[in-house]
Short mmCIF file of C-alpha atoms and ligand atoms in Angstrom, two decimals:
data_model
loop_
_atom_site.label_atom_id
_atom_site.label_comp_id
_atom_site.label_asym_id
_atom_site.label_seq_id
_atom_site.Cartn_x
_atom_site.Cartn_y
_atom_site.Cartn_z
CA MET A 1 0.40 -0.32 0.34
CA GLY A 2 3.01 2.38 1.06
CA THR A 3 2.79 5.66 2.82
CA LEU A 4 0.96 8.62 2.71
CA ALA A 5 2.52 10.75 0.83
CA GLU A 6 4.35 7.97 -1.30
CA LEU A 7 -0.33 7.57 -2.14
CA GLN A 8 -0.08 10.44 -3.05
CA THR A 9 2.36 11.39 -5.25
CA THR A 10 0.93 8.05 -6.94
CA ALA A 11 -2.80 10.43 -6.79
CA ALA A 12 -1.33 13.20 -8.68
CA ALA A 13 -0.79 11.11 -11.51
CA CYS A 14 -3.68 9.51 -11.04
CA THR A 15 -6.07 9.50 -14.38
CA ARG A 16 -8.55 6.84 -13.83
CA CYS A 17 -12.05 9.28 -14.31
CA ALA A 18 -12.67 12.22 -16.30
CA LEU A 19 -12.22 13.92 -13.00
CA ALA A 20 -9.14 13.79 -14.45
CA THR A 21 -9.56 16.38 -16.97
CA GLY A 22 -11.18 19.20 -15.30
CA ARG A 23 -8.57 19.99 -12.14
CA THR A 24 -6.29 22.25 -11.22
CA GLN A 25 -4.83 20.24 -8.85
CA VAL A 26 -5.77 16.51 -7.38
CA VAL A 27 -6.72 17.35 -3.38
CA PHE A 28 -6.22 14.37 -1.90
CA GLY A 29 -5.59 14.85 1.84
CA VAL A 30 -4.11 16.35 4.62
CA GLY A 31 -3.60 16.37 8.47
CA ASP A 32 -1.61 14.28 10.95
CA GLY A 33 -1.32 11.34 9.15
CA SER A 34 -1.72 9.26 12.76
CA ALA A 35 -4.72 11.58 13.71
CA SER A 36 -7.09 9.66 16.08
CA LEU A 37 -9.42 11.19 14.54
CA MET A 38 -10.69 11.61 10.33
CA PHE A 39 -13.00 13.67 8.09
CA VAL A 40 -14.52 12.73 4.84
CA GLY A 41 -16.10 15.03 2.72
CA GLU A 42 -17.36 14.87 -0.30
CA GLY A 43 -14.66 16.50 -3.06
CA PRO A 44 -13.08 19.55 -3.34
CA GLY A 45 -14.43 22.81 -4.48
CA ARG A 46 -13.49 25.19 -6.47
CA GLU A 47 -10.99 26.84 -3.39
CA GLU A 48 -10.01 23.87 -2.60
CA ASP A 49 -8.96 22.74 -6.86
CA LEU A 50 -6.71 25.75 -5.86
CA ALA A 51 -4.99 25.60 -2.71
CA GLY A 52 -4.97 21.68 -3.37
CA GLU A 53 -6.20 21.06 0.27
CA PRO A 54 -9.54 20.06 2.46
CA PHE A 55 -12.17 22.11 3.12
CA VAL A 56 -10.50 25.98 2.64
CA GLY A 57 -13.59 27.50 1.59
CA ARG A 58 -16.18 28.52 3.87
CA SER A 59 -17.44 24.89 4.25
CA GLY A 60 -13.63 24.67 5.77
CA LYS A 61 -14.38 27.16 7.80
CA LEU A 62 -16.76 26.17 10.31
CA LEU A 63 -15.37 22.54 10.03
CA ASP A 64 -12.54 24.06 11.62
CA LYS A 65 -14.75 26.07 14.30
CA LEU A 66 -16.57 23.03 15.41
CA LEU A 67 -13.33 20.95 16.22
CA HIS A 68 -12.16 24.01 17.89
CA GLN A 69 -14.72 24.89 20.38
CA GLU A 70 -16.66 21.10 20.79
CA ILE A 71 -13.59 18.53 20.00
CA GLY A 72 -11.32 21.30 21.78
CA LEU A 73 -9.04 20.67 18.12
CA GLU A 74 -7.33 21.94 15.53
CA ARG A 75 -7.48 20.91 11.75
CA SER A 76 -3.34 20.61 11.84
CA GLN A 77 -4.41 17.67 14.60
CA CYS A 78 -6.69 15.95 12.50
CA TYR A 79 -6.53 13.93 9.10
CA ILE A 80 -8.91 15.13 6.58
CA ALA A 81 -10.11 13.58 3.53
CA ASN A 82 -12.48 13.73 0.92
CA VAL A 83 -14.76 11.08 -0.84
CA VAL A 84 -13.06 11.63 -4.33
CA LYS A 85 -9.78 14.24 -4.35
CA CYS A 86 -10.61 15.98 -7.47
CA ARG A 87 -13.33 18.63 -7.97
CA PRO A 88 -16.50 17.79 -9.86
CA PRO A 89 -16.91 20.15 -11.96
CA GLY A 90 -19.59 23.17 -11.70
CA ASN A 91 -19.61 21.72 -7.94
CA ARG A 92 -22.39 19.34 -9.20
CA ASP A 93 -22.24 16.01 -7.58
CA PRO A 94 -19.86 13.01 -8.54
CA LEU A 95 -20.55 10.62 -10.17
CA PRO A 96 -21.17 5.48 -8.93
CA ASP A 97 -17.87 5.63 -11.59
CA GLU A 98 -15.55 8.42 -9.64
CA ILE A 99 -16.97 7.82 -6.35
CA ALA A 100 -15.58 4.06 -7.38
CA SER A 101 -12.53 5.52 -9.04
CA CYS A 102 -11.17 7.60 -6.41
CA ARG A 103 -12.46 4.58 -3.43
CA PRO A 104 -8.98 2.84 -3.10
CA PHE A 105 -7.26 5.98 -1.67
CA LEU A 106 -9.56 6.31 0.34
CA ASP A 107 -9.72 2.58 1.44
CA ALA A 108 -5.86 2.91 1.85
CA GLN A 109 -6.11 6.73 4.00
CA LEU A 110 -8.21 4.54 6.20
CA GLU A 111 -6.32 1.85 6.36
CA LEU A 112 -3.09 3.96 7.21
CA VAL A 113 -4.38 6.93 9.52
CA SER A 114 -6.21 4.12 10.86
CA PRO A 115 -8.34 6.50 13.07
CA GLY A 116 -10.69 5.79 16.48
CA VAL A 117 -12.92 7.84 15.47
CA VAL A 118 -13.95 9.30 11.87
CA ILE A 119 -16.19 11.45 11.32
CA THR A 120 -18.28 11.84 7.90
CA LEU A 121 -19.65 14.95 6.43
CA GLY A 122 -23.17 14.72 4.28
CA ASN A 123 -25.08 12.04 2.29
CA PHE A 124 -21.78 10.69 -0.18
CA ALA A 125 -19.49 9.94 2.94
CA THR A 126 -21.87 8.01 5.50
CA ARG A 127 -23.11 6.31 2.75
CA LEU A 128 -19.98 5.08 1.38
CA LEU A 129 -18.55 3.84 4.54
CA LEU A 130 -22.24 2.54 6.19
CA ASP A 131 -22.96 0.68 3.02
CA THR A 132 -26.35 2.83 3.14
CA THR A 133 -28.18 4.15 1.06
CA GLU A 134 -30.24 5.73 3.94
CA GLY A 135 -30.57 9.64 4.41
CA ILE A 136 -27.96 11.87 6.54
CA ARG A 137 -30.79 12.85 8.26
CA ARG A 138 -31.71 9.72 9.53
CA LEU A 139 -28.81 8.27 9.39
CA ARG A 140 -26.76 11.00 11.21
CA GLY A 141 -27.46 11.66 15.69
CA ARG A 142 -25.54 8.28 16.53
CA ALA A 143 -22.44 6.45 15.52
CA TYR A 144 -21.85 3.30 14.49
CA PRO A 145 -18.94 0.54 14.63
CA PHE A 146 -16.35 1.36 11.87
CA ARG A 147 -12.98 -0.50 10.91
CA GLY A 148 -12.67 -1.30 15.13
CA GLY A 149 -13.24 2.07 15.54
CA HIS A 150 -16.47 4.64 15.27
CA LEU A 151 -18.34 6.25 12.16
CA VAL A 152 -20.39 9.36 13.46
CA PRO A 153 -22.45 11.10 10.75
CA THR A 154 -22.63 14.60 10.36
CA TYR A 155 -24.23 16.89 7.92
CA HIS A 156 -21.49 18.46 5.19
CA PRO A 157 -20.92 22.07 6.74
CA ALA A 158 -22.48 24.02 2.97
CA ALA A 159 -24.86 22.38 4.49
CA GLY A 160 -25.11 24.34 8.43
CA LEU A 161 -23.95 26.95 5.97
CA ARG A 162 -27.20 26.49 4.62
CA GLY A 163 -29.74 25.09 7.14
CA GLY A 164 -29.00 28.38 10.11
CA ALA A 165 -28.56 28.21 13.82
CA GLU A 166 -30.71 24.64 13.97
CA VAL A 167 -28.17 22.78 11.51
CA VAL A 168 -25.63 23.92 13.13
CA ALA A 169 -26.79 23.31 16.68
CA GLU A 170 -27.18 19.17 15.69
CA MET A 171 -23.90 18.98 14.08
CA ARG A 172 -22.34 20.63 17.60
CA ALA A 173 -23.88 17.48 19.39
CA ASP A 174 -22.55 15.55 16.37
CA PHE A 175 -19.05 16.89 17.18
CA VAL A 176 -19.90 16.06 21.31
CA ARG A 177 -20.57 12.22 20.43
CA ALA A 178 -17.17 12.31 18.67
CA LYS A 179 -15.21 13.79 21.59
CA ARG A 180 -16.82 11.47 24.41
CA LEU A 181 -15.73 8.54 22.08
CA LEU A 182 -12.40 10.54 21.66
CA VAL A 183 -12.05 10.78 25.58
CA GLY A 184 -13.14 6.85 26.20
CA ASP A 185 -16.90 8.20 27.39
CA PRO A 186 -19.46 6.49 24.79
CA PRO A 187 -22.19 9.09 24.52
N1 URA B 1 -16.68 20.47 -0.05
C1 URA B 1 -16.65 18.93 0.60
O1 URA B 1 -16.44 18.21 0.80
N2 URA B 1 -15.10 18.87 0.91
C2 URA B 1 -14.14 19.91 0.38
O2 URA B 1 -13.00 19.70 0.19
C3 URA B 1 -14.46 21.27 -0.40
C4 URA B 1 -15.69 21.41 0.50
#
C-alpha cells in the first residue's frame, strides 16, 4: 500500500476517471497521518482545487470552528480527506464511477491513518462508508461501529451554512458525540 506520501504522489498523476481532465490539483488529504480523528467530506470545491487542500473555503471555516469549539482540536491535529480527490465540474455531485475509481485512495487513507473516530460529512461520505442508501438526516444522531472504531455521521458543513442555526446545532451535538468517543466516554 505504501505510505500516505507515496499514495499522494500516485494520486497526483491519477487519470482513473474523467475528473482528472478538469482539475487544477488533486486534493489528496491533509493533517496528522496518525490522528485519532479523521473527517471524510465529499469532494473539492473551487477553492480547494486551487489550494490543493480540503475544506479551505467557507465550509472549511465552519468545520474548523466546530472542531475547535466542540472537540478542542485544530485541523492540524486531525486528518481530513474527501470521497473524491478531484473537483467535480461546477461543484456537481460526484458520479458513481468517479466515487468507485477514487475509493482505493480513501480506503488506503483509512487504513494508514487508522483513526479511532471517523466523522463523515454529508450524504456521500456517510452512504459510502456505511454502505447504505439511507439519507444523512436519518443516519445522524448516533455512532456506528467502523473498522474497529467508530463512525459519527453529520451534515456537510455546506448544509450547516445553508440550513442555519438548527443544522449547526445538530452538527455541534454530533461533534460532542465524537469527542466523547475520542476520550473513551461513550455517548
Ligand atoms: N466540500 C467537501 O466536501 N470537501 C472539500 O474539501 C470542500 C468542500
